[in-house]
Short mmCIF file of C-alpha atoms in Angstrom, two decimals:
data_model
loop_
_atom_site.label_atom_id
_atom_site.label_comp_id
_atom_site.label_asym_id
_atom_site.label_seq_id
_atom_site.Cartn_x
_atom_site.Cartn_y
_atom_site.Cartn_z
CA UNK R 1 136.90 167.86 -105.77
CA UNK R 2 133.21 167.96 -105.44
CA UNK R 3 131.84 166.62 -102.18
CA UNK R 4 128.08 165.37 -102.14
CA UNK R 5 126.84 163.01 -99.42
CA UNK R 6 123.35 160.83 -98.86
CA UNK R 7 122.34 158.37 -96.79
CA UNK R 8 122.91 154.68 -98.25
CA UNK R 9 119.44 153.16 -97.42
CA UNK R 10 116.50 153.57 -96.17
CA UNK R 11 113.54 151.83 -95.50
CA UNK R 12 109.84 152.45 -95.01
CA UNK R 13 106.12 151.21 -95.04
CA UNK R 14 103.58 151.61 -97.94
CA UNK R 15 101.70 154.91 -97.81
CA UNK R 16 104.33 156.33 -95.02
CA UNK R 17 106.99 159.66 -96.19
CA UNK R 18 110.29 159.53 -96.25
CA UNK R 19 112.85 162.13 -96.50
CA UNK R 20 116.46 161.97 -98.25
CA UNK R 21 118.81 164.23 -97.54
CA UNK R 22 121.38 165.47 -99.73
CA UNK R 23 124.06 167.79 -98.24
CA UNK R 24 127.22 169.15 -100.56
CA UNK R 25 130.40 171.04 -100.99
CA UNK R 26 131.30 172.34 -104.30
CA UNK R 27 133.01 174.77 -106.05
CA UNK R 28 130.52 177.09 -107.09
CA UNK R 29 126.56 176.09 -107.39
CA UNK R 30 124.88 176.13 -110.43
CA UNK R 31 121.41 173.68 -109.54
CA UNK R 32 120.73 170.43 -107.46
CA UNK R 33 118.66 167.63 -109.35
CA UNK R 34 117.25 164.18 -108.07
CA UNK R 35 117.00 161.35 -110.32
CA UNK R 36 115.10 158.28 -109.36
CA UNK R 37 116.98 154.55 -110.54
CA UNK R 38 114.89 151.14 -110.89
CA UNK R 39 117.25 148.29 -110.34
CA UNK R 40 118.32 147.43 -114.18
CA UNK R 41 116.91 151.05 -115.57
CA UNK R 42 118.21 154.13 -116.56
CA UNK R 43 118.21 157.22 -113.85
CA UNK R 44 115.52 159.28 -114.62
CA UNK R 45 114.70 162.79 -114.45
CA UNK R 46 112.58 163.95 -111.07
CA UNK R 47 113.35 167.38 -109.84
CA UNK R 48 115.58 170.58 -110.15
CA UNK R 49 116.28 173.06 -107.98
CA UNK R 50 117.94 176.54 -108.15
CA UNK R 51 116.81 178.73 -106.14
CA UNK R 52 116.17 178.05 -102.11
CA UNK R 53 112.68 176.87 -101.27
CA UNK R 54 110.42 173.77 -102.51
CA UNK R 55 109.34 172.69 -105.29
CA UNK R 56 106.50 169.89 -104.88
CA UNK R 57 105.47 167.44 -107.75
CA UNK R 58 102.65 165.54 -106.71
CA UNK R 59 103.90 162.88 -104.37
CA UNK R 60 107.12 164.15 -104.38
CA UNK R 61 108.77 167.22 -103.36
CA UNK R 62 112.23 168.62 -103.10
CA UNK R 63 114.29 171.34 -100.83
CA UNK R 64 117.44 173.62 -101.58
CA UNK R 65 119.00 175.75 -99.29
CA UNK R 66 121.90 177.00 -100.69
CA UNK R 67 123.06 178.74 -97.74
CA UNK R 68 123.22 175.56 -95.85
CA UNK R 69 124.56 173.02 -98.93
CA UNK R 70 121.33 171.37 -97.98
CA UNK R 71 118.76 169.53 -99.83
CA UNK R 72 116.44 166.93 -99.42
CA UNK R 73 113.74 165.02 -101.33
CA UNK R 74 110.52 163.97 -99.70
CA UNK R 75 108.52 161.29 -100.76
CA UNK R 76 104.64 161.02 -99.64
CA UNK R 77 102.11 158.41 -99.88
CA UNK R 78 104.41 155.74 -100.66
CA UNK R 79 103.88 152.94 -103.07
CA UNK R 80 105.87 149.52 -103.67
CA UNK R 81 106.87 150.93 -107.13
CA UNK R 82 109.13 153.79 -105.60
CA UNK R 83 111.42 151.48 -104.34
CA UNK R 84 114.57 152.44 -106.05
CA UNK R 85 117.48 154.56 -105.95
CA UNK R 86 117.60 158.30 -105.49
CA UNK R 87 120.44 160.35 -107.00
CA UNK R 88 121.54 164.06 -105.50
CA UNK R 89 123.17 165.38 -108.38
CA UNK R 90 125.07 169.08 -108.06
CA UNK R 91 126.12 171.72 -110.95
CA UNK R 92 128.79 173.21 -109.48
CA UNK R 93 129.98 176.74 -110.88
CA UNK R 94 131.56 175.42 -114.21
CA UNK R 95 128.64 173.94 -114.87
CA UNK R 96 129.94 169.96 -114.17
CA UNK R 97 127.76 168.18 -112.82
CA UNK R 98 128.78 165.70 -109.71
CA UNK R 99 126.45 162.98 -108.25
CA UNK R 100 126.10 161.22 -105.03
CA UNK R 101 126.98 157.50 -104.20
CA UNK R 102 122.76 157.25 -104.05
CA UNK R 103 120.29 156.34 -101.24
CA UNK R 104 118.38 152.95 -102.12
CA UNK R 105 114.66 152.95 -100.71
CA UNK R 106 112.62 150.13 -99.67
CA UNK R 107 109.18 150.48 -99.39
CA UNK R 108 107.84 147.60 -97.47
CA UNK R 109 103.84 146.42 -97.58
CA UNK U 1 111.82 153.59 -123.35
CA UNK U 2 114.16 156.99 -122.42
CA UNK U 3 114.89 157.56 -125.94
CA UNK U 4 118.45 156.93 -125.36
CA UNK U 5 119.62 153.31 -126.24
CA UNK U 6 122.30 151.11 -125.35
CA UNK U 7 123.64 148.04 -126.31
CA UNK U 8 123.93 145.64 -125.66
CA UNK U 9 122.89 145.82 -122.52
CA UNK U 10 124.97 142.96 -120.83
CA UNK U 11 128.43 141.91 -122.28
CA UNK U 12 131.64 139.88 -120.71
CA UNK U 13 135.18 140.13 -122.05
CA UNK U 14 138.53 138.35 -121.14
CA UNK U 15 141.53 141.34 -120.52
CA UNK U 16 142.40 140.66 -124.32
CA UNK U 17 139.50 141.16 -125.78
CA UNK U 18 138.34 144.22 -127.74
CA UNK U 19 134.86 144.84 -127.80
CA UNK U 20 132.47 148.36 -128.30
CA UNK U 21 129.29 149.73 -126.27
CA UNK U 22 127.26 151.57 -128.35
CA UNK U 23 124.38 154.50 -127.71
CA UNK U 24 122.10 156.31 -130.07
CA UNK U 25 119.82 159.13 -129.25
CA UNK U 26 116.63 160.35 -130.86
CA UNK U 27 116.19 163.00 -128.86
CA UNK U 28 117.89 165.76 -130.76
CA UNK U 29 120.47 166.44 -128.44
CA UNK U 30 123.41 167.94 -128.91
CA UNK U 31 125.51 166.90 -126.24
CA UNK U 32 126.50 162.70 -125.28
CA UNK U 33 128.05 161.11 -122.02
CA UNK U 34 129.84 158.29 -120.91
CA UNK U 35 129.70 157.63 -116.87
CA UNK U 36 130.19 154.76 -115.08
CA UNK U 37 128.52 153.17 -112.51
CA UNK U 38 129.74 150.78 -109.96
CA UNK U 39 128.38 149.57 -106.88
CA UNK U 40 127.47 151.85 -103.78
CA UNK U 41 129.69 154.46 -105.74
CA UNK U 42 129.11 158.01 -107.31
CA UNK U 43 128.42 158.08 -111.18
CA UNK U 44 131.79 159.23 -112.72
CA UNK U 45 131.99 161.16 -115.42
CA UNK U 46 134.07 159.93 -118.43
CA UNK U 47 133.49 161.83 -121.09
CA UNK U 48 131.85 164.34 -122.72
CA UNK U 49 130.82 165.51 -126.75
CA UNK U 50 128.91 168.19 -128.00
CA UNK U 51 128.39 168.40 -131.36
CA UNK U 52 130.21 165.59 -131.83
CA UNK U 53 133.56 167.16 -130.69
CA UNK U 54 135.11 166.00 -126.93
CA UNK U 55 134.74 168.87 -124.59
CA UNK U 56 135.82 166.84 -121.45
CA UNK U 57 137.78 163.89 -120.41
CA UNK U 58 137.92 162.71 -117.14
CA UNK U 59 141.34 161.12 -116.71
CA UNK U 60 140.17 158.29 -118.02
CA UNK U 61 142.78 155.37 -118.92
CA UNK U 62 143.74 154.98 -122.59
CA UNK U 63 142.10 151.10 -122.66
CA UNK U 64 138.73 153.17 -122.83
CA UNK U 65 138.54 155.13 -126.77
CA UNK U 66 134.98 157.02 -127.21
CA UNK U 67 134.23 157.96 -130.25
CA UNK U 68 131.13 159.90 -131.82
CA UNK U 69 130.64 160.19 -135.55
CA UNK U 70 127.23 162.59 -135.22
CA UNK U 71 125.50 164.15 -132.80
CA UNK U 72 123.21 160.81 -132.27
CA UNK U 73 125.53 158.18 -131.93
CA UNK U 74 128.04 157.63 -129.25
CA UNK U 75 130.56 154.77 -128.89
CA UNK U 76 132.67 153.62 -126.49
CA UNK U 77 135.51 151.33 -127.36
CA UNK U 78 137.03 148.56 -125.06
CA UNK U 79 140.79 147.58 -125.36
CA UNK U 80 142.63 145.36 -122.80
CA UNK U 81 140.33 145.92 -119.74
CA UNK U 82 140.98 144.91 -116.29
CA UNK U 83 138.64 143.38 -113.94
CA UNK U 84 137.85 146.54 -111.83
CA UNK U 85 136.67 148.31 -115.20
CA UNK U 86 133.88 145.60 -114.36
CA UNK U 87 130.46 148.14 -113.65
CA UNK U 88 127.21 149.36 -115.21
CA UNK U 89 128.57 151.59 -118.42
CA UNK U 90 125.62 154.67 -118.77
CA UNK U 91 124.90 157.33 -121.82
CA UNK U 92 123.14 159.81 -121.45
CA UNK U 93 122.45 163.02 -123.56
CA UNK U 94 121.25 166.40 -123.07
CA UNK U 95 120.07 169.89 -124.81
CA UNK U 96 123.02 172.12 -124.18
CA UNK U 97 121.94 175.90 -125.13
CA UNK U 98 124.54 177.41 -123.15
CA UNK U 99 122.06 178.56 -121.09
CA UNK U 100 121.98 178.55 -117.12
CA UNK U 101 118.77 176.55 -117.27
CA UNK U 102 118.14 173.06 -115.92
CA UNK U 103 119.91 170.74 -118.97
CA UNK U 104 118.32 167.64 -118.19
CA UNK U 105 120.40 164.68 -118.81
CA UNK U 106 118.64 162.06 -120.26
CA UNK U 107 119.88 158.23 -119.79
CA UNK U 108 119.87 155.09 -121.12
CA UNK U 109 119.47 152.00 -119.27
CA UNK U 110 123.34 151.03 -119.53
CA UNK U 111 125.84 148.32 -120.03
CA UNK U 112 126.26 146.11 -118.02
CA UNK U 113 130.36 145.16 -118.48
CA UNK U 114 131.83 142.09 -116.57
CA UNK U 115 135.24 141.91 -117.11
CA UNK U 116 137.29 138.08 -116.64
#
């Protein structure tokens, strides 16, 4: 099976960065995404990546190297509101996708 | 609002019960998803339609019947559950163009299932 690890939590103070880190093992890699979860909401949609490098979105960013199984997703500036969960989800080379158990952030004031 | 919706959003049920989550898209997707979600654990995959026809199922136990009349409605049928089928029940929808491209999945907010 598909083998995608995160951390469980993590914490950190309003207007600090913190980084997530996403490694995996799959069979097969066909894109990494991150979805963001509000306790009570549906996962949404916040970044893609499929080829090695970063791609930054405003206050948040996120890393693939595909060499390493390695991604991670950086959030900057952080605000109360971006406490949540963050999903590492992996297309492996059928083109299923496989998530992680998710990392839940706490942003303290 | 996602544009995918679920309900109803919270629902308990004894073991005998037999009860139906429902999901409707107006997205114009072509392609619908059942996972499941329980605590501190991966989304699992349950199952899968596109254009209305089952592409995948994800050895999931016969007490769980899905069932999708058109591309924008999705059901998911509950039959004699047991409590560790208790967990947040998500849909979610995508474009599938059989291309290699990024095939968002879009969610709803879930159901939350308790199960007595």
């Amino acid at each position: 099976g598909q083998n995608i690890d995160q951390p469980t939590e993590m914490t950190a103070t309003e207007g600090a960065i913190v980084q997530i880190n996403c490694t995996y093992q799959t069979s097969g890699f066909n894109g990494l995404f991150w979805y963001q979860q509000h306790a009570g909401e549906a996962p949404t949609f916040l970044s893609y990546n499929v080829l090695d490098g970063l791609e930054e979105k405003g206050r948040f960013s996120s890393f693939l190297s595909r060499s390493k199984g390695y991604s991670y997703l950086l959030l900057k500036e952080l605000q109360m509101k971006d406490s949540a969960s963050y999903l590492c989800a992996v297309r492996d080379g059928d083109y299923k996708l496989s998530f992680g158990a998710g990392t839940t952030v706490t942003v303290r004031a | 609002e996602t544009g995918v919706t679920q309900t109803p959003r919270h629902l308990v049920m004894g073991m005998t019960n037999k009860k139906s989550l429902k999901c409707e898209q107006h997205l114009g997707h072509n392609a619908m998803y059942w996972y499941k979600q329980s605590a501190k654990k991966p989304l699992e995959l349950m199952f899968v339609y596109n254009f209305k026809e089952q592409t995948e199922n994800n050895s999931v136990p016969s007490r769980f019947s899905p069932e999708c009349p058109n591309s924008s409605h999705l059901f998911l049928h509950l039959h004699t559950l047991q409590p560790e089928d208790s967990a947040l029940y998500l849909c979610a929808s995508s474009k599938e163009d059989g291309s290699s491209g990024a095939n968002v999945l879009t969610f709803g907010a879930g159901s939350r299932l308790t199960v007595l």
